[in-house]
Coordinates of C-alpha atoms and ligand atoms in Angstrom, one line a residue:
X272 CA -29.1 176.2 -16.2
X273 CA -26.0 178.3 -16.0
X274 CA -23.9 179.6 -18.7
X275 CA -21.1 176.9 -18.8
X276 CA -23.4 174.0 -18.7
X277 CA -25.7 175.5 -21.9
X278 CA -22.1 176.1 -23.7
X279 CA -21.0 172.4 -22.8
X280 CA -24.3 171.1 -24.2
X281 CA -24.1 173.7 -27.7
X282 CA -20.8 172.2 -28.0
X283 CA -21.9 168.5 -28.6
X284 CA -26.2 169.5 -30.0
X285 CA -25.1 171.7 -32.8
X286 CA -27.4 174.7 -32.4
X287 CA -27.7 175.7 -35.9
X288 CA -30.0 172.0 -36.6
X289 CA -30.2 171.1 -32.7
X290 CA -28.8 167.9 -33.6
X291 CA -25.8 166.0 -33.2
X292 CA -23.7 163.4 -34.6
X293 CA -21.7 161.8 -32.0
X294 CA -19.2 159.1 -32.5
X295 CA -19.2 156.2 -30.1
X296 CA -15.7 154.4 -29.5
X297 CA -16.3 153.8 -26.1
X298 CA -17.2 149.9 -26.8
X299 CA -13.5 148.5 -25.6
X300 CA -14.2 149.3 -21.8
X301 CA -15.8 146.2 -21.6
X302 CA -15.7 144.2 -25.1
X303 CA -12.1 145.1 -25.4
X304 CA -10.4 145.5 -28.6
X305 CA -14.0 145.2 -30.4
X306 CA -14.0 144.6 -34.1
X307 CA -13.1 147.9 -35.9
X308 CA -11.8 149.2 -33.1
X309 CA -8.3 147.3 -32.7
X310 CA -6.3 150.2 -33.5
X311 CA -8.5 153.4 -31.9
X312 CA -6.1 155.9 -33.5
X313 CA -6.4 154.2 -36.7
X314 CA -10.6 153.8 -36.6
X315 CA -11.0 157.4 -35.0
X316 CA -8.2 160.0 -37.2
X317 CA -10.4 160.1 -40.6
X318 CA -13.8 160.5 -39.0
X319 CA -12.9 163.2 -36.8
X320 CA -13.4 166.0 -39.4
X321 CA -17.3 164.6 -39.5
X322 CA -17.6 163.8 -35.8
X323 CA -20.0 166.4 -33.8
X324 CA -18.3 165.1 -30.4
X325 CA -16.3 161.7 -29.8
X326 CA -17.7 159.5 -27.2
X327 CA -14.4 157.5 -25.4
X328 CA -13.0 156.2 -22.5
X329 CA -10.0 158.7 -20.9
X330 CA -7.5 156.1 -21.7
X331 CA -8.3 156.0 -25.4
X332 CA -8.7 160.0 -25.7
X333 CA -5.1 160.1 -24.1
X334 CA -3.2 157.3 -26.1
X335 CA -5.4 157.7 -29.2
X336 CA -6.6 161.3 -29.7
X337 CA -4.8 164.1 -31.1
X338 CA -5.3 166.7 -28.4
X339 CA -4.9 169.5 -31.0
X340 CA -8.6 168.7 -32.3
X341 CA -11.4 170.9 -32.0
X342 CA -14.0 168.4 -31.8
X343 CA -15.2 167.7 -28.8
X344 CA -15.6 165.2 -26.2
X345 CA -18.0 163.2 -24.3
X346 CA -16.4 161.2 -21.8
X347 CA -17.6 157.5 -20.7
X348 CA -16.9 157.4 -17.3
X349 CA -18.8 154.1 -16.0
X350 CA -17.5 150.8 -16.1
X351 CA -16.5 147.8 -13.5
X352 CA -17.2 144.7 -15.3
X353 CA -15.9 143.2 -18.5
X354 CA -18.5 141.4 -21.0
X355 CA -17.3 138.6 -18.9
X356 CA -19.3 139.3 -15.8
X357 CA -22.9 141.2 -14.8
X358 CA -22.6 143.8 -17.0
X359 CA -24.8 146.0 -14.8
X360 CA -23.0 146.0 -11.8
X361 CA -21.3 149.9 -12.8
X362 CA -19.6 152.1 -10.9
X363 CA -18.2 155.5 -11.7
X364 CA -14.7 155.0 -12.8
X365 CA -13.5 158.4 -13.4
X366 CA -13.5 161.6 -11.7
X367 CA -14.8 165.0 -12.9
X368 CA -11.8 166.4 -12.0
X369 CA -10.5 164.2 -14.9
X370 CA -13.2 165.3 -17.2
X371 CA -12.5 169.0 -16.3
X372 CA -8.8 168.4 -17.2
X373 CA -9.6 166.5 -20.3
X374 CA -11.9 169.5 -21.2
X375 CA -14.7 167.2 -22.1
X376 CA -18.1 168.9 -23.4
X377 CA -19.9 165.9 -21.4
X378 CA -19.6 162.9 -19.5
X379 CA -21.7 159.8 -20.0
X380 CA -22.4 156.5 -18.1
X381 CA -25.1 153.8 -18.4
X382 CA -28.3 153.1 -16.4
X383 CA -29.6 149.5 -16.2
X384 CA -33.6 150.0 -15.5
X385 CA -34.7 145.8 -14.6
X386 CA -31.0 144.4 -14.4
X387 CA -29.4 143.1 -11.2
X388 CA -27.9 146.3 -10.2
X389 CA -30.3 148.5 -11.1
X390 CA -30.6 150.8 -8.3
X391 CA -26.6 151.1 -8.1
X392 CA -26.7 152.7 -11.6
X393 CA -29.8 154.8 -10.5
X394 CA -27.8 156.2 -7.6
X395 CA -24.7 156.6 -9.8
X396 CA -26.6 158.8 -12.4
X397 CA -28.0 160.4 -9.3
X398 CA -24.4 161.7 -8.1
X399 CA -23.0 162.2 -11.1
X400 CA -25.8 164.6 -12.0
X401 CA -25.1 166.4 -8.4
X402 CA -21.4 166.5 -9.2
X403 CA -21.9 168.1 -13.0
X404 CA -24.2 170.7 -11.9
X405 CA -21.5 172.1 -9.2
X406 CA -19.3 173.0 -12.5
X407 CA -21.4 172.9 -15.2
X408 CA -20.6 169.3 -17.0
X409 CA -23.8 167.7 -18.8
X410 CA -24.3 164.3 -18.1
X411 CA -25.5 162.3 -21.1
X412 CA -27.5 158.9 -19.3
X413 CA -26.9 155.7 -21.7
X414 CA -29.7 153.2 -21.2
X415 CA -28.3 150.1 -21.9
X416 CA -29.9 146.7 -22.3
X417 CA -28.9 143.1 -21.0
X418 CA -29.3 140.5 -23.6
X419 CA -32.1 139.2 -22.2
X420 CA -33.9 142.6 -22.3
X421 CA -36.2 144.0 -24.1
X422 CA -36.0 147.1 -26.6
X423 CA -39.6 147.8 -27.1
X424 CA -41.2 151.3 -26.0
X425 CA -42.3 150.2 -23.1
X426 CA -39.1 149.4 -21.7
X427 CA -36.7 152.3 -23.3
X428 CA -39.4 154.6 -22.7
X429 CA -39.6 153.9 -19.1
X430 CA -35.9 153.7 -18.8
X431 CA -35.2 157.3 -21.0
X432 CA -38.0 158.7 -18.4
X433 CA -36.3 157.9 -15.3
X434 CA -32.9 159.1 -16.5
X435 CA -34.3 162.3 -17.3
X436 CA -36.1 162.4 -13.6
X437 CA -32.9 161.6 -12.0
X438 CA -31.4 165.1 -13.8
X439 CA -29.7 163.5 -16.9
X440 CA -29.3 166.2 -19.4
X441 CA -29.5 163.8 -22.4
X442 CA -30.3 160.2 -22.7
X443 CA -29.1 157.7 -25.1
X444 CA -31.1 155.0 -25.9
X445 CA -32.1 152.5 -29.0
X446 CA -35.0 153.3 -31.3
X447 CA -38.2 151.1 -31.1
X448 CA -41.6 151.5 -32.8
X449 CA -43.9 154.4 -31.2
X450 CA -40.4 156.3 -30.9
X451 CA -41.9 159.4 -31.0
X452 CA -44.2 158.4 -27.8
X453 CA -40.5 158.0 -26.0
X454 CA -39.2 161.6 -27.1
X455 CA -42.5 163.1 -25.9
X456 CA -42.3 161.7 -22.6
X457 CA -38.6 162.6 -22.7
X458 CA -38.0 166.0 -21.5
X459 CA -34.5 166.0 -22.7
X460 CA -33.0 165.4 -25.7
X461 CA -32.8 161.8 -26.6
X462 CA -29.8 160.3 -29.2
X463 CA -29.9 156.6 -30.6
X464 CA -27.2 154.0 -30.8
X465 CA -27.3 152.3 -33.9
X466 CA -26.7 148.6 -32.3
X467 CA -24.8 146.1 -34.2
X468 CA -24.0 146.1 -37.3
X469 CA -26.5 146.7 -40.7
X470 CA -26.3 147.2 -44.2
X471 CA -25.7 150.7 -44.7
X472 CA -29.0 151.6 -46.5
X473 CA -30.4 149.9 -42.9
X474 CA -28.5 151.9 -40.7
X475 CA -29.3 155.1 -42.1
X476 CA -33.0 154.3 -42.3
X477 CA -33.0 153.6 -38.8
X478 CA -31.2 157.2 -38.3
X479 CA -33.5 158.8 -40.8
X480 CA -36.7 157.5 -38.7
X481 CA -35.0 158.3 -35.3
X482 CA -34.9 161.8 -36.0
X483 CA -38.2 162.2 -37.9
X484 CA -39.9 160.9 -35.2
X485 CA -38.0 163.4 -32.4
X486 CA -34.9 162.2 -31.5
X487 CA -31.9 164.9 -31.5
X488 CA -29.7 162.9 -33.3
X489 CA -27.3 159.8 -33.2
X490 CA -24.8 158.2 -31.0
X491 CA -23.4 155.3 -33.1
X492 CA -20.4 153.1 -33.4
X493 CA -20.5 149.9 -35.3
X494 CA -22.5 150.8 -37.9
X495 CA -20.2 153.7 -38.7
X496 CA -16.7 152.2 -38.1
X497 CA -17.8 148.7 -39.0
X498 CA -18.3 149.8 -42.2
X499 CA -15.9 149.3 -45.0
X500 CA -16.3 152.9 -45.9
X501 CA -16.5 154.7 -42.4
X502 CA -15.7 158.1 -43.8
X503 CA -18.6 158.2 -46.6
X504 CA -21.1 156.3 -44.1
X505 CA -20.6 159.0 -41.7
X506 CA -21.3 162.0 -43.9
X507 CA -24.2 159.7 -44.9
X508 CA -25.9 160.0 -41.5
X509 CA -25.0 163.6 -41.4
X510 CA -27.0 164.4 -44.7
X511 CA -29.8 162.7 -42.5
X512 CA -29.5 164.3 -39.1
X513 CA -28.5 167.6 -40.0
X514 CA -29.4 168.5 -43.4
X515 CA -33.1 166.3 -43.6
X516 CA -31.9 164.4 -46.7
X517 CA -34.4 161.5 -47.0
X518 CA -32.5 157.5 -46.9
X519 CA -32.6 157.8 -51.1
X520 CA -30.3 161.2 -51.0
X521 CA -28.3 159.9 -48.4
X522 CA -27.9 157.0 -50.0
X523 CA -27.3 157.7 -53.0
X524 CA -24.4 160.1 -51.2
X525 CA -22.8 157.4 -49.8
X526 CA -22.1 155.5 -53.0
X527 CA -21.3 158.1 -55.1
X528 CA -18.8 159.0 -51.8
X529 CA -18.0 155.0 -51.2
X530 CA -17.3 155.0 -55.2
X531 CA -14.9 157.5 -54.9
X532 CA -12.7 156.1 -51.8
X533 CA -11.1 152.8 -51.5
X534 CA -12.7 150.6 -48.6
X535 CA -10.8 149.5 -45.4
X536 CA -9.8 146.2 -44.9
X537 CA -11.9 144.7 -42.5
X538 CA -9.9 142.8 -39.7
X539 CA -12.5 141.3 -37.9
X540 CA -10.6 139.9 -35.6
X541 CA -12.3 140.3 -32.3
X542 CA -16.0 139.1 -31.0
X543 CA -18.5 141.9 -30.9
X544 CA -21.1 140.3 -28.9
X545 CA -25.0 141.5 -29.2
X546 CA -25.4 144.5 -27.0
Ligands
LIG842 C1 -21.9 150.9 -25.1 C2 -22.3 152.2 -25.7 C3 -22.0 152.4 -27.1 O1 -21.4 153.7 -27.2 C4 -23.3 152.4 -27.9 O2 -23.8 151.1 -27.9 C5 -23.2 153.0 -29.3 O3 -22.6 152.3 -30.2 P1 -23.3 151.4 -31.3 O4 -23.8 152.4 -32.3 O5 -22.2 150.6 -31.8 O6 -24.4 150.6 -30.7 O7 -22.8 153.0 -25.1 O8 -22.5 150.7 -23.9

């Protein structure tokens, strides 16, 4: 692995814990202006400071981003259909000449192992992968589930391993029971989405076991920005993935942190289906 590539990846795995807390606001490129999210800027500004790399779509990194930030990026850069439509049928929809401009640290799409277009989004990862190697850009493989798909080990563990085959250089998936059978048949690092939306104490429980049992950190959105208190929820799950505070210390963190802010009105405006 060359020099650039191992910098991109140290820039978004922190290499003092070898973890990472990354913030997903990528869910608008096909939910839309998903609950939380209406106003990116808004959501996005105060978590920043707390935010190991932000995981977004170009347009909201350009309209909604301040580019004098030193955190960086992971770019989403699959898409093609709304939550209207077969969500698996993805393309890539931007150009690594786009993410090299941006100066992301990454670039991530989704894989749908048993949907419709399965092998599209296999190929996909596969070029992607050819195209980051030529300059160095990790590519971060999302497996992501249909509603009518399962999330037990047997299916991430099979979709995490094939992502990794086809060259990703980290996989996202969901944590199931046996995690830790998925991470050792993962030869890259593997991150977890927190899904939709849980009581705090839940969330960071299911962060807490995600990275006991292997996993190099977190990926997640809802359950940080769907929060009423984003900013103390998100130094929450830091105390978890990067300092090994057990769910009572982190816990008890976020309240004496939630006590001390004053929560965010909570529009809930828009439909966040189950994904
Ligand atoms: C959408 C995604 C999201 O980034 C991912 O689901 C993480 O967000 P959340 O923690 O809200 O599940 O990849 O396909």
């Amino acid at each position: 692995m060359d020099w650039g590539m191992r910098n991109r990846i140290a820039r978004f795995i922190k290499p003092e814990t070898g973890r990472t807390v990354m913030l997903a606001v990528d869910h608008g490129y096909f939910l839309g202006p998903t609950s939380g999210l209406e106003n990116a800027r808004e959501t996005i500004a105060p978590l920043l400071p707390y935010t190991d790399s932000l995981m977004c779509t170009r347009g909201v990194l350009r309209t909604s981003v301040d580019p004098k930030t030193p955190t960086p990026v992971v770019l989403r850069v699959s898409g093609g259909p709304s939550v209207l439509k077969e969500l698996s049928n993805e393309e890539i929809t931007t150009s690594m000449e786009d993410a090299l401009r941006l100066n992301v640290c990454g670039v991530g799409m989704s894989i749908f192992v048993g949907a419709e277009f399965e092998k599209q989004t296999l190929t996909n990862l596969g070029k992607l992968v050819s195209e980051g190697e030529k300059i160095g850009m990790p590519v971060l493989a999302i497996t992501a589930v249909g509603k009518e798909m399962g999330r037990d080990l047997r299916f991430l563990g099979l979709a995490c391993r094939i992502a990794a085959e086809y060259g990703a250089h980290c996989v996202k998936t969901y944590y199931c029971e046996g995690f830790d059978q998925l991470v050792a048949s993962c030869p890259v690092p593997v991150v977890i989405a927190g899904g939709k939306k849980t009581p705090e104490k839940e969330a960071l429980e299911l962060a807490a076991n995600a990275v006991n049992e292997g996993a190099a950190g977190v990926d997640m959105g809802r359950n940080i920005w769907q929060s009423e208190w984003p900013v103390a929820m998100i130094q929450a799950i830091r105390a978890v993935v990067h300092e090994k505070k057990s769910v009572k210390e982190a816990w008890d963190l976020f309240e004496s942190l939630r006590k001390a802010t004053k929560g965010k009105k909570v529009k809930g405006v828009a439909a966040t289906p189950d994904f």
